[in-house]
Each structure stands twice: as structure tokens, then as C-alpha cells.
Amino acid sequence: MPSAVTPQRRSREISSNDEDIESSVAAASSAAKRIRVNLNGDAAPASSALLLSNAYEPVADEPLQEEVLRSRQTKAKHQPGSIVRVKLANFVTYTSVEFLPGPSLNMVIGPNGTGKSTLVCAICLGLGWGPQHLGRAKDVSEFVKHGEQEANIEIVLAGDPQRHRQNPVIKCNIKRENNKSTFSIDGKPSNKKAVIELCKSFTIQIDNLCQFLPQDKVVEFAAMTPVELLRSTQRAVAPQEMLDMHDELKEHRKQQKEIEAKVQSDHGALENLENWQRTHADDVQRMREREVVKQRVRYLETARPFPKYREARDAHTIAKTRKKQASDELEALKREVEPSLEAVNAKQAYQQQVETATSARRKAVHDAEKAADSIDRKLKTLHDRKGELEAEVEAEKNGGKDNRKEVARLEQNIARLKKQIEEQPPEFEISGYNERIREKQRAMDDASRRVQDLKRKQEELGHRGRDKNQRIQQARQDLANLESQAGQQQAKLKSVSIDTFRAWEWIKQHQDEFEQQVYGPPIVECSVTDLRYVDQIEALFQRGQLLTITCQTKNDFKKLGNILHDQMHLAEINMQHMSGTLDNFPPPVNRDQLGQFGLTGWALDYISGPEPVMATLCANVRLNSTGMGDRDTSAEHFDLLQNGPIENWVTKRSSYKITRRREYGPSAMSTNVRDVRKAQIWTNQPVDMTAKRDLQENIEGWTSELVDFKREMDEAQVEIEKIRATIRDNQEGVKTLQAEKAWKQKTLADIRALPVKLSQQEERLAAAQQSIAAMRQRLQSIASKQDALTHERAQAAIDYSLAVESLQTRHAELYEAEIALIEAKSDLAYLIEKNTSVKDLLHTKQEEVNECVAQVRHYSDVAKGIFAEIRQIMTGWSEETRTFVEELPQNQTSEELEAEIESERARLDLTHEGNDRGVIQQFEAREQKIQKLRENLEGLREELTEAEERITGVRDRWEPELDRLVGMISRSFGENMKEIGCAGEVGVAKEEDFEDWSIKILVKFRESEPLTPLDSHRQSGGERAVSTIFYLMSLQSLTRSPFRVVDEINQGMDPRNERLVHRRMVGIACGSDSLSSSSSLDQEQQPLSNNNNSTSFDSVTVNGDVLENNNEVATKAAPAAPVGGSQYFLITPKLLPSLTYARGMRVLCIASGEHMPEKADKVDFGRCVDLARGLRGGATVAVR
């Protein structure tokens, strides 16, 4: 079930036992950070005589105490590819910062949120790798500081003397706007690919978690499978050839498996095919005999058209003979009746001539009608044109009347304007009016501003009044809650977690916005039903479990999380999604059986609440499987419980938890016993009278303030009304002055415009007079058109009269022709009726001839069709088919051929029926496939032999080298584990497939247990963290990487393991496994800060300026460290006192916050350390 827990951020306390740290300090200028506590543990200055800001100011060189500081020199040098300098600008939290890491171990320390992991991000992005290797943001633009448009990263790598004259300088510029990064190398523009190639030339592998382990990738490294760990290990310590050989072995093994699969598949297929052939050989032989008969049937069916063609050809010959005989008889009959038919033919010819003449005269009538209609339409058109001209004349006359009226009106206007021009304009001074208007407007503006001030005062009083009202209501609610059990529980919730209390208050007000009800923390939702067990019940809960909010749907869970975290910005919020019921959590044994274990019931029996909340508690606290007892557990009952199904139970004074390690056998178990404390949550306590009295006093005070707010608001409102009345009076005065001013301005403007108006009127008069003259010319033109139209109408009337006379003549001629046609048709009908018998005889004989012709054509078409079919069939004939048809009898009829076909088909019916041809083809195809499979198997066996030889050749070179490397890692890992009193070894788990080969890490943290594989099931988080860091340290002597980064790997370790791991890391990174200054882990080892308050610095780096400290060290120091391994970056937010220190180490302290000075040269961290030592030692510090 998903859950989201946001732990409350813990403030970093400065212990009085902590001493100053020998370090190089990276300072961020003016970066807005949270306020840090001072040496006294609060946010105020340490004393009245010393302000925190003064501690950063450089003072005179005289020391505050007797000790003198001197810089330490080491023999270690930066290896090629290690980081010499990192400079950032506007990157994440930094405005400007510069880091100068040492060549060996670099400890980056500082409180959470100061920017330690930002250094890791800068290394990754600045060397060309993407943000996906950090596990934080997706886009590089998100690393630009808030409020800035671009960020800059500058990284200086130690150069290889054989390849570089100077140290390579890589610069990266990140633009927020387009989410792009640009690079340069040694001041020359470059690209990401070139930067990565340069890094790879130094064997820098940012994408290898064995070398670069940022904070957000620690979980990913812990979740790395042994197979992935083997590949990462090879990348870290082995040459590229080893990885290539491993990949080559994987590929060869893959090919080998494919070949083996093919061999097995082909061999099985071959056996199946051979068995099938042997089984069906006899059936195939019978099918082949049947195929012969079927082939003969097909040949006979192919020959069917030949006898049909012969029969059609003979029928065609007989029909041609009959046709010739019938045609001869028809010709003889025609010669015999020819005289009787000639008269009929003559009369038919005469009728045709009359019909032709009638048609011609009917056409002449139609043409005459069209001519008359055309002339009639012309007359109508001329008549319409006459009306149009008359309308034009009338329109021109009406227009002339209007023009004459316009001329008279314009002449009157001109006379009036000339008279007005002769009169004098009135006097008018506009500046006086403007000044009086501005005076009144200024008075209104002043009054409006006063009204706005009073309104703002009212709004402020109203806001303060509403705030006081809300406080009064809340105080009254709190007062009521003090009297109720639910209220007391809410008060307890508020005292335990203010964030959870605020979240629950919001949920109660917005329950209707969720799909299902959201339940509050168990503190307010649950209660103990039997107070005798309240101490035992409360002992089961952790703080986060008491504060868990329960959601019933995933959508509600997601929605509530977004609101509480992203919108309300609450930190300590515990949520869980629970969709199950209590039925999903049955007890391990029945309640009746609890008595034999000395228990009275389950924890679930003594606490009540909503079912989803109880189900959540069963899942988290295991209420359903935790037994409750009212007396201490006896030895007998304890033995039963150890061997029984119950793993958790609570008595009056103790809480028991049995842990079983089933992988080590049934006897591998441990019992954790804790004391039961007094309950604090589910208890009935009297009302807190002090809290009640405070609430009552607050209510009285806030109520008095509300009365004062109301009085001040009323006074302001009275003054506002007076001012508004004054504003209205001024507005009326302004309107009056503006109206009088506008009237006078208009009058003056009209007088000044009179000459222009006079000129316009005169121009319009001239235009009207010209229009009258043009009208007279248009009337003369229209009169000329009317005369021409009258002449044209007269000529059209004459033409129409002549056309009507012609039409009458054509009608008379048509009537005459139609009468002659009627007489011809009557005579022809008489002659035809007289010769009917002769025509019938001729018709009968003609039909006989036509029938013979049709038969000849029919038999010809049939013969041609059959012949075409034969030609088409013969096109695809084989030689066997042609020979078979030619051997058939030439006089064989189609009936005889059909009889033979039926006989052969009867033979087929007597044999087995089936897809004979398909079976035979399959049989033959299988024979070919068998032969091909045999050939393929021979080739595959040869390929398999070659693949085995290739694998053997590569494996013989790769496996011994891998065993050697892992053996060296195992020896180093074992020595590291031995240093802390544990044991461990590393081996290679060799499987059949090279893809499954993996690193196997075995560890032992207790003397009584054997070596066991390292995983999340057997070891604790701290043990896994110790094993992980030791494994990474074991790669040191074999490393091919110039630097390593490990970010907060020590978060899961206890103080003892952290000290041991740190001491071991110092020894490896600084090149000395035994530090002369360290004799014990607890008392005698050289600490980072000692009791003599002396401090040594390699250097202090502040925004690009390096301030060397040359003072003498008064206490004993660790000997100079020899040249160690590769460069190490260890990032941690916490630092235990008295850790091992060796020369060559460099401690980078992240110093940032509100009190950082604007300029780097104003920072003197040596002075800060001196002041801190003086304060702790009780010395008097002079402020300069």
C-alpha cells in the first residue's frame, strides 16, 4: 500500500563539545539562506559586546590567544584528470563560489540545505553529463539560480604532462530560456561530445555509480543487482578490453544458444518427418495409382469438344442445302405475281410525292408565322422605348424645378452671410475660465485623495477587525474544546505536531471535495476502550503512526498530498492509502487459544476507531497480531510464545518482539524487549486552567479592540460623507463654467467661419446654375430621339401588314396539298386489299427462307464457338494430352465419349477418396525437406563447434583476469572489514550464461554467524552502508578513475561504524593504512578539533580569493601523508567529533546564510575560528 511520509526537518544543534574544524572553507556570497544558530545555540548574538557580523571582518595580525597557526604542506599532487578547482556563478543556491579541492580525501561538510550536493551537481553537468545521472531535475535549466537567466560552471582538471602543457579548463554556460548548455575548453568554444571525450581520456566515468555516487542515486546503487554491480566494477577497475571481452562472451554465448536451439529444433523436425514418411509410404503408392485413373478422366474431359465440333459442322452443311432450295422457290413465286404488284407500287410512289409536297407547304406556313411574330415583337419594343423617352423628359422637367428652387435659396443665404460679416464679434477671454475650472478640479483632487486615505484606513481597520473576530472565534472554540474529550485530543494533536493539526483542520472543512471520507490521525479518531491497557496500547505506536492520515482512494491520496505539500507547504505530514478492510488482517490464532500463552486478548480488542483507520493500524502497528497481557510473562509462557505463531505481545511493564531468521534455521531468532512507558495521548487529564485563563483574557482584549475599530471606522465614514458633499458642489461649479465657456467658444467660432461659408454658398450657386443649362441641352437631345423613333414605328407597321398577307397565302396552299394526300391514301388501300392473298403466299415463303438462314447462322456460330474452345484448350496441352486425344477414334460421338468418362469415374469410386495430389505433393516436399534438414544439421554442428572454440578462446583470456581482479578486491574488502572487527569477501558467481555472471559479496558482522550474502533481507541499513562504502574503497587500489564522489553514504550508519569507516577511508585515500597519530578509535586518535583549541588550515577560499594561514600549530599534528590514491569527495551533513585526520585531507566547509558579507575579501574565517575558541575558552574578545 502506498504511503508518503515527510519528516520534520531537524534543526542542527552545535554541541559544546564540538571543536573548530581544520578545513578549507567555500563561502557563498549573499546567497539567501535560513538563519543559522550561533555558538550559544540560538539566533541572537553571543554577547552584547560581540556581534556575529563582526566575526567576519579582518582585524590586526596580533593573535587572540597563545597558539599560532601554520599552513600544512603535503607531498600529494593532483593526478591527471582530478579536479583542481570548481568555480560556480548563479548555480542552484550559489551566487558566486569557488572550491579548491585537495588531491586526496576531500570532506565536504555543512548543514542541510547549504549546497553540498550542489557541488556534486556542478561536477556532473560541468563535465558534460546530463541531469539524469543526478536523479534530481530533468532539465538543466532547473539548476539556474532562482531569479537569474543563466548559470556558469568552470572546472579545472589536472593535466597529463605528456599530453597537456597546462591544466585543461572546462566552462559550461546554462541558459534558462532555451534549456541549453554551451561548453568551451581552454577558452575555445566546444560541444558536449568533445567535453565528454576529454573526460573519457582521463577515464572519468560520471555514469558509473562505483565512481560517482550522488545523493539521489544512493538508493539506486543499493538497488543495483549483482549482475549490474559486476559490469560497473569492471568499468571502474578493468581496462576497456575486459568489458569488450565480457560483451563478446555474452554475444558468443547468445549465438551458441541460438545455434543449439536450431540444432535441437532441426533434429526433432527431421525425426518427425522421417517417421511420417515411413508411416504413409503405402498410402502414397495407392494414391499414385488412383492419380493415373484421374489423369485419364481429365484427358477424356479435355476431348469433349472434338465430337461436338464434328456434329455441329455436319448440321451446318445440311442447313445450307435447305436454305438454297427455299431461296430458289421464293424467286419463282415472285416472278409469277409481279404484274399484280406493279399497280400497288405505282400508287405508293404517288402517295410519297404528295406527302413530300405537304411537308414543304407546312414548313412554309411555319416560316411565315415566325416572320409575322418577329415584326410584332419589334413593334412592342418600339412602343416601350417611346414610353421611356417620355419618362426622361418628365424627370428632366422636375429636376429643373428643384434646381431653380435651390438657386433662389442660395441667393438668400449669400445675402444673409454678407450682412453677418459686416457685424462685430463679441469679446471672449478663455484663460480666466480655464483658471477657475482648474481651481475647482484641484480642490476635488485633494478631496478625493483624502477620501482614498480614509477608505484605506477603513479597509485596514476592517481587516484587523476580521482578524480579531477569527481569533475570538478560534479562542472560543479552543475554550470549548478544553471542556470536551475530542477537544482535548485535538489539543494534544496540536501540541504533538502543528503541521498535522493544520492539515486535519483543513480536511474537516473540505471533506466534500474528496471521493470518499478522509480520516484523521489515530490521536483524534481512535480511543482506548479499556484504560487498564492504555500504557500498553500506546507503547505500540511510533510518533509517525500516531500522526498518519488515512485516505480510502488513490485519487484522494494524490490530491491531498499535492494540497498539503505543494500548496500549504506543510513539512511533517504522514499519509497512507488503505482500501482494504479488517477482514484482510486475521489474527494468527483464535482468541480462545490466547489463554495458554498467558495473554488476555489482541491489541485490536482494546482500541476502537473507524474501520479504515483500524485497518491502517493493523498494517503498520500489527494490532491484529499483537497480544495483550495483564501480568508479566512467565518462563513457561515465554517458551511457548518463542515457538508459537505470535511474534509481538505487551504486558504491564514490557513489550516483546521476536525476530526470526528463517534462512538460518528454526532456532535462529532474537527477542527485543522494551519497557512500557506511561501513556501521554489517550489519557483523561483535568482542564489546563492556565490555558483557559489565557484564552478568556485574549477574548476580552480582542473584543475591546473590536469596539475601538468600529468607532474609528464610523468617524472616518462621517468625514468621508462631508468631503463627498464638497466634491459634488465643486463638480456642479465645474459643469456650469464649462457650459458657459463652450457656448462662447462656439459663438466666436461661428463668426470666424462666416467667410468660408459664404464662399461655399457661392460655389454651390454656380453649380446649380450650370445644372439648369445642362438640363436644357438634354431635353433637346431627347426630342431628336423621339422623332427618329416615330419614323421607325411607321415602317414596322407596314412590314407587319405584308407578313400577314403572306401567311394567309401559305395556309391556302397547305389546305390544297392535304386534300390530295387523303385521296392518294384511299386509292392505295383499295389496291392493297385486292392483292392480299398474293402477299400472304409471298410472306409464307419468305419466312421459310429466313428460318433456313437462321439455322445456317446458328450451326455456324456453334461450330465456331466449339472450334475457339478447342484452340484455347490446345494452347495449354502437354505432349501427353495431345497424343491421348489424337489416338481417340475419329468417328466417336459425344454420347460415346461421355459413357467412357462415366466408366472411368466408376473406377475412381472403387478406390480411396481424398486429396490424392495434395498428399503426394506433401510426401515429395517432405522428402526434399528431409534432405535439406540433413544438410542444415551438418552446417549447424560445424557452427556450434566454431562457437565453442570462440568462447573458449575469449574466456581463457577474460576469466583468469576477472578472477585476479575480484580476488584483489576481495582481499582489500576483507582487510577493510577486518579493521572494524567484521569479515567479508567478494567472489564471482559463475552461471552458464555470461549475462548472469555477477559479483557476490559475503559479509559477517557478528562472530557467531557465518558469511552471508549482502542484501536487504539479511543486513540492516547501516550494515549495508558500511559494506557498500568498503566495497567502493576496495576498488581504490585498482581504480582507473582520477576522482570519486560519494554523497551522504554515511546517513544510515551508527556513530561507531561511521568512525571506523571514516578512519579506514582516510587511510586509503591519503595513502596510509595506519595513522601514527591514531592509537584508538574513541580516545587516542587525532581529532579534527582538539582540546587545545588550535586550528590548522590548508587554505581559506572565499569567492575566488585564497587566503593562506601561516601561523604555527601549538599541538601535535599528524605526520605528512604520502602520496595516496585517487581524489575522493565525501559529502556529509553531519560530522562526529574526534574523527581521524591525516595530512593530505582537505575539509571543505560550506558557509552560507544571511550574514555572509557582500564581498569575499571581507571574510576572515581564521578570525572566526579564533573568536569561537575564545568564547568557548572564556577569553575576552576585543571587537575592532
PDB file of N, CA, C and O in Angstrom, residues 3-36:
ATOM      1  N   SER A   3       2.408   4.906   0.595  1.00  0.00           N
ATOM      2  CA  SER A   3       2.392   5.840   1.719  1.00  0.00           C
ATOM      3  C   SER A   3       3.385   6.944   1.440  1.00  0.00           C
ATOM      4  O   SER A   3       4.333   6.767   0.701  1.00  0.00           O
ATOM      5  N   ALA A   4       3.125   8.097   1.989  1.00  0.00           N
ATOM      6  CA  ALA A   4       4.026   9.240   1.829  1.00  0.00           C
ATOM      7  C   ALA A   4       4.289   9.844   3.183  1.00  0.00           C
ATOM      8  O   ALA A   4       3.367  10.216   3.888  1.00  0.00           O
ATOM      9  N   VAL A   5       5.516   9.934   3.600  1.00  0.00           N
ATOM     10  CA  VAL A   5       5.882  10.485   4.911  1.00  0.00           C
ATOM     11  C   VAL A   5       6.899  11.579   4.685  1.00  0.00           C
ATOM     12  O   VAL A   5       7.916  11.365   4.041  1.00  0.00           O
ATOM     13  N   THR A   6       6.602  12.762   5.162  1.00  0.00           N
ATOM     14  CA  THR A   6       7.527  13.887   5.083  1.00  0.00           C
ATOM     15  C   THR A   6       8.017  14.202   6.485  1.00  0.00           C
ATOM     16  O   THR A   6       7.276  14.782   7.285  1.00  0.00           O
ATOM     17  N   PRO A   7       9.203  13.769   6.877  1.00  0.00           N
ATOM     18  CA  PRO A   7       9.677  14.010   8.248  1.00  0.00           C
ATOM     19  C   PRO A   7       9.943  15.479   8.474  1.00  0.00           C
ATOM     20  O   PRO A   7      10.271  16.218   7.558  1.00  0.00           O
ATOM     21  N   GLN A   8       9.769  15.887   9.717  1.00  0.00           N
ATOM     22  CA  GLN A   8      10.038  17.276  10.084  1.00  0.00           C
ATOM     23  C   GLN A   8      11.537  17.525  10.066  1.00  0.00           C
ATOM     24  O   GLN A   8      12.327  16.691  10.496  1.00  0.00           O
ATOM     25  N   ARG A   9      11.931  18.668   9.462  1.00  0.00           N
ATOM     26  CA  ARG A   9      13.352  19.000   9.389  1.00  0.00           C
ATOM     27  C   ARG A   9      13.886  19.323  10.781  1.00  0.00           C
ATOM     28  O   ARG A   9      13.308  20.126  11.498  1.00  0.00           O
ATOM     29  N   ARG A  10      14.956  18.666  11.166  1.00  0.00           N
ATOM     30  CA  ARG A  10      15.543  18.907  12.494  1.00  0.00           C
ATOM     31  C   ARG A  10      16.562  20.032  12.410  1.00  0.00           C
ATOM     32  O   ARG A  10      17.383  20.075  11.515  1.00  0.00           O
ATOM     33  N   SER A  11      16.493  20.902  13.376  1.00  0.00           N
ATOM     34  CA  SER A  11      17.471  21.987  13.429  1.00  0.00           C
ATOM     35  C   SER A  11      18.804  21.439  13.893  1.00  0.00           C
ATOM     36  O   SER A  11      18.879  20.550  14.747  1.00  0.00           O
ATOM     37  N   ARG A  12      19.878  21.968  13.334  1.00  0.00           N
ATOM     38  CA  ARG A  12      21.227  21.469  13.655  1.00  0.00           C
ATOM     39  C   ARG A  12      21.718  22.142  14.918  1.00  0.00           C
ATOM     40  O   ARG A  12      21.820  23.365  14.996  1.00  0.00           O
ATOM     41  N   GLU A  13      22.010  21.358  15.931  1.00  0.00           N
ATOM     42  CA  GLU A  13      22.496  21.887  17.194  1.00  0.00           C
ATOM     43  C   GLU A  13      24.014  21.836  17.225  1.00  0.00           C
ATOM     44  O   GLU A  13      24.645  20.906  16.736  1.00  0.00           O
ATOM     45  N   ILE A  14      24.576  22.847  17.818  1.00  0.00           N
ATOM     46  CA  ILE A  14      26.035  22.902  17.969  1.00  0.00           C
ATOM     47  C   ILE A  14      26.385  22.483  19.395  1.00  0.00           C
ATOM     48  O   ILE A  14      26.038  23.144  20.364  1.00  0.00           O
ATOM     49  N   SER A  15      27.033  21.338  19.504  1.00  0.00           N
ATOM     50  CA  SER A  15      27.370  20.821  20.826  1.00  0.00           C
ATOM     51  C   SER A  15      28.516  21.612  21.435  1.00  0.00           C
ATOM     52  O   SER A  15      29.418  22.103  20.757  1.00  0.00           O
ATOM     53  N   SER A  16      28.455  21.700  22.752  1.00  0.00           N
ATOM     54  CA  SER A  16      29.525  22.415  23.447  1.00  0.00           C
ATOM     55  C   SER A  16      30.831  21.650  23.392  1.00  0.00           C
ATOM     56  O   SER A  16      31.893  22.200  23.650  1.00  0.00           O
ATOM     57  N   ASN A  17      30.778  20.337  23.058  1.00  0.00           N
ATOM     58  CA  ASN A  17      31.996  19.537  22.990  1.00  0.00           C
ATOM     59  C   ASN A  17      32.670  19.633  21.634  1.00  0.00           C
ATOM     60  O   ASN A  17      33.777  19.167  21.461  1.00  0.00           O
ATOM     61  N   ASP A  18      31.918  20.145  20.595  1.00  0.00           N
ATOM     62  CA  ASP A  18      32.495  20.232  19.241  1.00  0.00           C
ATOM     63  C   ASP A  18      33.579  21.294  19.235  1.00  0.00           C
ATOM     64  O   ASP A  18      33.422  22.373  19.801  1.00  0.00           O
ATOM     65  N   GLU A  19      34.677  20.993  18.592  1.00  0.00           N
ATOM     66  CA  GLU A  19      35.774  21.942  18.443  1.00  0.00           C
ATOM     67  C   GLU A  19      35.800  22.439  17.009  1.00  0.00           C
ATOM     68  O   GLU A  19      35.129  21.911  16.135  1.00  0.00           O
ATOM     69  N   ASP A  20      36.598  23.450  16.802  1.00  0.00           N
ATOM     70  CA  ASP A  20      36.708  24.013  15.457  1.00  0.00           C
ATOM     71  C   ASP A  20      37.368  23.004  14.527  1.00  0.00           C
ATOM     72  O   ASP A  20      38.224  22.235  14.929  1.00  0.00           O
ATOM     73  N   ILE A  21      36.987  23.055  13.251  1.00  0.00           N
ATOM     74  CA  ILE A  21      37.400  22.038  12.276  1.00  0.00           C
ATOM     75  C   ILE A  21      38.506  22.585  11.397  1.00  0.00           C
ATOM     76  O   ILE A  21      38.421  23.715  10.901  1.00  0.00           O
ATOM     77  N   GLU A  22      39.567  21.787  11.212  1.00  0.00           N
ATOM     78  CA  GLU A  22      40.637  22.170  10.316  1.00  0.00           C
ATOM     79  C   GLU A  22      40.099  22.003   8.910  1.00  0.00           C
ATOM     80  O   GLU A  22      39.749  20.894   8.506  1.00  0.00           O
ATOM     81  N   SER A  23      39.992  23.085   8.156  1.00  0.00           N
ATOM     82  CA  SER A  23      39.243  22.964   6.896  1.00  0.00           C
ATOM     83  C   SER A  23      39.654  24.015   5.909  1.00  0.00           C
ATOM     84  O   SER A  23      40.278  25.002   6.252  1.00  0.00           O
ATOM     85  N   SER A  24      39.269  23.756   4.664  1.00  0.00           N
ATOM     86  CA  SER A  24      39.201  24.785   3.634  1.00  0.00           C
ATOM     87  C   SER A  24      37.748  25.140   3.509  1.00  0.00           C
ATOM     88  O   SER A  24      36.908  24.266   3.487  1.00  0.00           O
ATOM     89  N   VAL A  25      37.440  26.414   3.469  1.00  0.00           N
ATOM     90  CA  VAL A  25      36.043  26.848   3.564  1.00  0.00           C
ATOM     91  C   VAL A  25      35.626  27.441   2.241  1.00  0.00           C
ATOM     92  O   VAL A  25      36.298  28.318   1.719  1.00  0.00           O
ATOM     93  N   ALA A  26      34.511  26.954   1.698  1.00  0.00           N
ATOM     94  CA  ALA A  26      33.935  27.526   0.482  1.00  0.00           C
ATOM     95  C   ALA A  26      32.800  28.414   0.894  1.00  0.00           C
ATOM     96  O   ALA A  26      31.887  27.954   1.550  1.00  0.00           O
ATOM     97  N   ALA A  27      32.844  29.691   0.567  1.00  0.00           N
ATOM     98  CA  ALA A  27      31.849  30.655   1.035  1.00  0.00           C
ATOM     99  C   ALA A  27      31.020  31.118  -0.128  1.00  0.00           C
ATOM    100  O   ALA A  27      31.548  31.464  -1.164  1.00  0.00           O
ATOM    101  N   ALA A  28      29.705  31.165   0.041  1.00  0.00           N
ATOM    102  CA  ALA A  28      28.789  31.660  -0.985  1.00  0.00           C
ATOM    103  C   ALA A  28      28.396  33.070  -0.630  1.00  0.00           C
ATOM    104  O   ALA A  28      27.931  33.321   0.465  1.00  0.00           O
ATOM    105  N   SER A  29      28.589  33.996  -1.559  1.00  0.00           N
ATOM    106  CA  SER A  29      28.319  35.406  -1.270  1.00  0.00           C
ATOM    107  C   SER A  29      26.858  35.708  -1.444  1.00  0.00           C
ATOM    108  O   SER A  29      26.274  35.390  -2.453  1.00  0.00           O
ATOM    109  N   SER A  30      26.288  36.357  -0.443  1.00  0.00           N
ATOM    110  CA  SER A  30      24.914  36.912  -0.457  1.00  0.00           C
ATOM    111  C   SER A  30      23.881  35.924  -0.907  1.00  0.00           C
ATOM    112  O   SER A  30      22.895  36.289  -1.495  1.00  0.00           O
ATOM    113  N   ALA A  31      24.098  34.642  -0.693  1.00  0.00           N
ATOM    114  CA  ALA A  31      23.044  33.670  -1.023  1.00  0.00           C
ATOM    115  C   ALA A  31      22.042  33.665   0.091  1.00  0.00           C
ATOM    116  O   ALA A  31      22.391  33.504   1.257  1.00  0.00           O
ATOM    117  N   ALA A  32      20.746  33.813  -0.283  1.00  0.00           N
ATOM    118  CA  ALA A  32      19.694  33.912   0.749  1.00  0.00           C
ATOM    119  C   ALA A  32      19.497  32.564   1.384  1.00  0.00           C
ATOM    120  O   ALA A  32      19.012  31.641   0.774  1.00  0.00           O
ATOM    121  N   LYS A  33      19.870  32.405   2.637  1.00  0.00           N
ATOM    122  CA  LYS A  33      19.755  31.130   3.361  1.00  0.00           C
ATOM    123  C   LYS A  33      19.013  31.354   4.653  1.00  0.00           C
ATOM    124  O   LYS A  33      18.842  32.481   5.121  1.00  0.00           O
ATOM    125  N   ARG A  34      18.601  30.278   5.271  1.00  0.00           N
ATOM    126  CA  ARG A  34      17.928  30.363   6.568  1.00  0.00           C
ATOM    127  C   ARG A  34      18.919  30.807   7.644  1.00  0.00           C
ATOM    128  O   ARG A  34      20.127  30.626   7.516  1.00  0.00           O
ATOM    129  N   ILE A  35      18.422  31.372   8.726  1.00  0.00           N
ATOM    130  CA  ILE A  35      19.280  31.844   9.819  1.00  0.00           C
ATOM    131  C   ILE A  35      19.869  30.649  10.544  1.00  0.00           C
ATOM    132  O   ILE A  35      19.174  29.696  10.884  1.00  0.00           O
ATOM    133  N   ARG A  36      21.200  30.673  10.756  1.00  0.00           N
ATOM    134  CA  ARG A  36      21.889  29.590  11.468  1.00  0.00           C
ATOM    135  C   ARG A  36      22.046  29.975  12.943  1.00  0.00           C
ATOM    136  O   ARG A  36      22.208  31.154  13.293  1.00  0.00           O
TER     137      ARG A  36
END
